[in-house]
């Protein structure tokens, strides 16, 4: 299995509180991604990173921020959680998502905002 | 903008029967196409991918997919399904130099004895 770990795996938080999800990799891959998965929507890209301190927005980035201070760690922060952010969040890593290499996904973090 | 349509939300097949999952894409340039599988409570695993060349692509677990440019399709097939194939399947599209994959909404596959 690829060395990718998401933490926490489950979290329940209250509306309005900040939440940080962590993705840690041991593969030294350049690209790291945060997706959210919701019924009827598949996976939607929130943010991604193409190197340390280099990040870009995905299609559903509102309400989320990210940071990548080290190659191995990619943090996703919900500054003020809302119920619409209840979802399963997946981190993915890749040398090149569309190159001749495989992307690896973490096992997901189930976040519930009450 | 690129998009992917998986028209079947849920498919049920008998064990040993053949399987075809549909995927249609929209992309202006030459697409890169992927099929991923997700078992319950797990992350996604790559089944196969198409970049160029032979339009019939072989993947893991006995799956194959055929790229048909004229139909903008990349359907996934398996000649004989096993109970362990029950999972959710996602088609995705990307392109060279575009490091953002767009996923379809997924097809849930149920296998009956």
Short mmCIF file of C-alpha atoms in Angstrom, two decimals:
data_model
loop_
_atom_site.label_atom_id
_atom_site.label_comp_id
_atom_site.label_asym_id
_atom_site.label_seq_id
_atom_site.Cartn_x
_atom_site.Cartn_y
_atom_site.Cartn_z
CA UNK A 1 0.00 0.00 0.00
CA UNK A 2 1.10 3.51 -0.74
CA UNK A 3 2.26 5.49 2.25
CA UNK A 4 -0.59 7.92 2.66
CA UNK A 5 -2.31 8.55 5.96
CA UNK A 6 -5.27 10.77 6.74
CA UNK A 7 -6.07 11.97 10.21
CA UNK A 8 -8.43 11.96 11.90
CA UNK A 9 -10.49 9.22 10.27
CA UNK A 10 -13.70 10.44 11.87
CA UNK A 11 -14.64 13.76 13.37
CA UNK A 12 -17.78 15.38 14.67
CA UNK A 13 -17.65 19.12 15.15
CA UNK A 14 -20.01 21.98 15.80
CA UNK A 15 -21.05 24.63 13.33
CA UNK A 16 -18.74 27.61 13.40
CA UNK A 17 -15.70 25.83 14.79
CA UNK A 18 -12.41 25.53 12.90
CA UNK A 19 -11.36 22.09 11.71
CA UNK A 20 -8.07 20.88 10.26
CA UNK A 21 -7.63 17.62 8.42
CA UNK A 22 -4.17 16.23 7.81
CA UNK A 23 -2.76 14.21 4.95
CA UNK A 24 0.68 12.70 5.38
CA UNK A 25 2.64 10.85 2.69
CA UNK A 26 5.86 8.91 2.76
CA UNK A 27 6.18 8.56 -1.04
CA UNK A 28 7.76 11.97 -1.72
CA UNK A 29 5.19 12.62 -4.45
CA UNK A 30 4.99 16.11 -5.88
CA UNK A 31 1.22 16.49 -6.14
CA UNK A 32 -1.25 16.29 -3.28
CA UNK A 33 -5.01 16.75 -3.52
CA UNK A 34 -8.04 17.16 -1.32
CA UNK A 35 -11.37 15.88 -2.62
CA UNK A 36 -14.77 15.68 -1.01
CA UNK A 37 -17.18 12.87 -1.77
CA UNK A 38 -20.92 13.35 -1.53
CA UNK A 39 -23.78 11.16 -2.74
CA UNK A 40 -24.80 12.10 -6.25
CA UNK A 41 -21.71 14.23 -6.79
CA UNK A 42 -18.86 11.77 -6.95
CA UNK A 43 -15.52 13.27 -6.01
CA UNK A 44 -14.99 17.00 -6.32
CA UNK A 45 -11.64 18.68 -6.07
CA UNK A 46 -11.27 21.22 -3.27
CA UNK A 47 -7.61 22.25 -3.51
CA UNK A 48 -4.40 20.74 -4.71
CA UNK A 49 -0.69 21.34 -4.30
CA UNK A 50 2.09 21.00 -6.81
CA UNK A 51 4.94 21.59 -4.39
CA UNK A 52 5.86 23.06 -1.03
CA UNK A 53 3.94 26.31 -0.57
CA UNK A 54 2.43 25.92 -4.08
CA UNK A 55 -1.32 25.38 -4.06
CA UNK A 56 -4.27 26.03 -6.32
CA UNK A 57 -8.04 25.96 -6.07
CA UNK A 58 -10.33 23.25 -7.29
CA UNK A 59 -13.99 23.44 -8.19
CA UNK A 60 -15.38 23.61 -4.64
CA UNK A 61 -12.78 25.65 -2.75
CA UNK A 62 -15.07 28.17 -1.02
CA UNK A 63 -14.87 27.82 2.76
CA UNK A 64 -11.65 25.83 2.65
CA UNK A 65 -7.97 26.70 2.86
CA UNK A 66 -4.88 24.55 2.56
CA UNK A 67 -1.23 24.65 3.47
CA UNK A 68 1.78 22.63 2.48
CA UNK A 69 4.89 23.58 4.46
CA UNK A 70 6.58 20.23 3.89
CA UNK A 71 6.53 17.80 0.99
CA UNK A 72 4.94 15.12 3.12
CA UNK A 73 2.10 17.07 4.72
CA UNK A 74 -0.96 18.73 3.20
CA UNK A 75 -3.45 20.30 5.57
CA UNK A 76 -7.05 21.16 4.82
CA UNK A 77 -8.69 23.75 7.07
CA UNK A 78 -12.32 24.64 7.42
CA UNK A 79 -12.09 28.06 9.02
CA UNK A 80 -15.68 28.00 10.27
CA UNK A 81 -17.40 24.69 9.65
CA UNK A 82 -20.91 24.61 8.22
CA UNK A 83 -23.37 21.75 7.88
CA UNK A 84 -22.87 21.78 4.11
CA UNK A 85 -19.29 20.70 4.73
CA UNK A 86 -20.43 17.41 6.22
CA UNK A 87 -18.79 14.98 3.84
CA UNK A 88 -16.12 12.35 3.37
CA UNK A 89 -12.78 13.92 2.53
CA UNK A 90 -10.12 12.13 0.56
CA UNK A 91 -6.50 13.00 0.11
CA UNK A 92 -4.66 11.81 -2.99
CA UNK A 93 -1.01 11.88 -3.98
CA UNK A 94 0.66 11.54 -7.33
CA UNK A 95 3.84 12.26 -9.17
CA UNK A 96 1.57 13.33 -11.99
CA UNK A 97 -2.18 12.74 -11.93
CA UNK A 98 -2.31 12.59 -15.70
CA UNK A 99 1.14 11.23 -16.35
CA UNK A 100 2.16 7.64 -16.62
CA UNK A 101 2.07 7.19 -12.88
CA UNK A 102 -0.67 6.15 -10.53
CA UNK A 103 -2.49 8.37 -8.07
CA UNK A 104 -3.01 6.95 -4.61
CA UNK A 105 -5.90 7.79 -2.35
CA UNK A 106 -6.08 7.79 1.39
CA UNK A 107 -8.83 5.99 3.25
CA UNK A 108 -10.84 9.10 3.86
CA UNK A 109 -11.97 11.27 6.76
CA UNK A 110 -15.65 11.30 7.62
CA UNK A 111 -16.53 14.77 8.91
CA UNK A 112 -19.89 15.56 10.46
CA UNK A 113 -20.79 19.16 11.26
CA UNK A 114 -23.69 19.44 13.69
CA UNK B 1 -14.73 22.63 -19.08
CA UNK B 2 -14.29 18.92 -18.84
CA UNK B 3 -17.09 16.72 -17.54
CA UNK B 4 -17.91 13.07 -17.06
CA UNK B 5 -21.30 11.39 -17.11
CA UNK B 6 -22.00 8.00 -15.65
CA UNK B 7 -25.64 7.44 -16.53
CA UNK B 8 -26.18 4.40 -14.33
CA UNK B 9 -26.36 5.17 -10.61
CA UNK B 10 -26.82 1.54 -9.58
CA UNK B 11 -26.43 -1.74 -11.47
CA UNK B 12 -27.21 -5.23 -10.26
CA UNK B 13 -25.77 -8.29 -12.00
CA UNK B 14 -25.61 -11.96 -11.20
CA UNK B 15 -22.31 -13.53 -10.27
CA UNK B 16 -20.70 -14.93 -13.41
CA UNK B 17 -22.58 -12.60 -15.73
CA UNK B 18 -20.89 -10.04 -17.93
CA UNK B 19 -20.69 -6.40 -16.95
CA UNK B 20 -20.55 -3.09 -18.78
CA UNK B 21 -20.43 0.25 -16.98
CA UNK B 22 -20.97 3.32 -19.10
CA UNK B 23 -18.93 6.50 -19.11
CA UNK B 24 -19.27 9.50 -21.40
CA UNK B 25 -16.92 12.45 -21.26
CA UNK B 26 -16.74 15.96 -22.58
CA UNK B 27 -13.35 17.48 -23.20
CA UNK B 28 -12.03 19.75 -25.91
CA UNK B 29 -8.60 18.21 -26.24
CA UNK B 30 -7.41 14.64 -26.31
CA UNK B 31 -8.55 13.21 -23.00
CA UNK B 32 -6.82 10.98 -20.54
CA UNK B 33 -9.40 8.58 -19.14
CA UNK B 34 -9.44 6.56 -15.95
CA UNK B 35 -11.55 4.05 -14.09
CA UNK B 36 -11.30 3.80 -10.33
CA UNK B 37 -12.96 1.39 -7.91
CA UNK B 38 -13.96 2.11 -4.33
CA UNK B 39 -14.80 -0.64 -1.88
CA UNK B 40 -16.99 0.30 1.09
CA UNK B 41 -15.14 2.44 3.60
CA UNK B 42 -12.03 2.56 1.46
CA UNK B 43 -10.23 4.99 -0.78
CA UNK B 44 -10.11 4.74 -4.54
CA UNK B 45 -7.95 2.31 -6.46
CA UNK B 46 -6.98 2.71 -10.12
CA UNK B 47 -8.37 -0.04 -12.34
CA UNK B 48 -7.04 1.16 -15.68
CA UNK B 49 -6.21 4.25 -17.69
CA UNK B 50 -6.07 5.38 -21.29
CA UNK B 51 -3.57 7.93 -22.55
CA UNK B 52 -3.06 7.08 -26.21
CA UNK B 53 -2.50 4.19 -28.60
CA UNK B 54 -4.56 1.03 -28.49
CA UNK B 55 -8.12 1.99 -27.69
CA UNK B 56 -8.77 -1.24 -25.78
CA UNK B 57 -7.10 -1.01 -22.41
CA UNK B 58 -6.55 -3.86 -19.99
CA UNK B 59 -6.60 -3.27 -16.28
CA UNK B 60 -6.36 -5.10 -13.01
CA UNK B 61 -8.85 -7.66 -11.72
CA UNK B 62 -9.82 -8.74 -15.24
CA UNK B 63 -11.36 -5.41 -16.26
CA UNK B 64 -10.97 -3.75 -19.63
CA UNK B 65 -12.23 -0.53 -21.18
CA UNK B 66 -12.58 0.72 -24.72
CA UNK B 67 -12.06 4.31 -25.78
CA UNK B 68 -14.41 5.37 -28.56
CA UNK B 69 -13.65 8.90 -29.66
CA UNK B 70 -16.64 9.11 -32.00
CA UNK B 71 -19.00 8.35 -29.12
CA UNK B 72 -17.00 10.20 -26.42
CA UNK B 73 -17.20 7.04 -24.37
CA UNK B 74 -14.93 4.94 -22.21
CA UNK B 75 -17.01 2.00 -21.05
CA UNK B 76 -15.72 -0.50 -18.53
CA UNK B 77 -16.28 -4.21 -19.12
CA UNK B 78 -15.70 -7.53 -17.44
CA UNK B 79 -16.71 -10.85 -18.99
CA UNK B 80 -17.60 -12.58 -15.74
CA UNK B 81 -18.11 -10.77 -12.44
CA UNK B 82 -17.22 -12.12 -9.02
CA UNK B 83 -18.91 -11.31 -5.73
CA UNK B 84 -15.78 -9.36 -4.74
CA UNK B 85 -16.41 -6.91 -7.60
CA UNK B 86 -19.26 -5.33 -5.65
CA UNK B 87 -18.13 -1.75 -5.16
CA UNK B 88 -18.56 1.74 -6.52
CA UNK B 89 -16.89 2.58 -9.81
CA UNK B 90 -15.81 6.02 -10.91
CA UNK B 91 -14.82 7.23 -14.34
CA UNK B 92 -12.53 10.26 -14.53
CA UNK B 93 -11.11 12.51 -17.24
CA UNK B 94 -8.00 14.61 -17.37
CA UNK B 95 -5.45 15.79 -19.90
CA UNK B 96 -1.75 16.14 -20.31
CA UNK B 97 -0.58 19.15 -18.38
CA UNK B 98 -3.86 19.44 -16.52
CA UNK B 99 -3.23 17.94 -13.15
CA UNK B 100 -6.86 18.07 -12.07
CA UNK B 101 -9.00 15.03 -12.67
CA UNK B 102 -12.75 15.40 -13.06
CA UNK B 103 -14.75 12.48 -11.71
CA UNK B 104 -18.16 11.16 -12.63
CA UNK B 105 -20.81 10.64 -10.00
CA UNK B 106 -20.12 6.92 -9.79
CA UNK B 107 -21.97 3.65 -10.44
CA UNK B 108 -22.68 1.32 -7.55
CA UNK B 109 -22.40 -2.33 -8.52
CA UNK B 110 -24.29 -5.01 -6.63
CA UNK B 111 -23.64 -8.69 -7.27
CA UNK B 112 -26.33 -11.26 -6.59
CA UNK B 113 -25.66 -14.98 -6.23
#
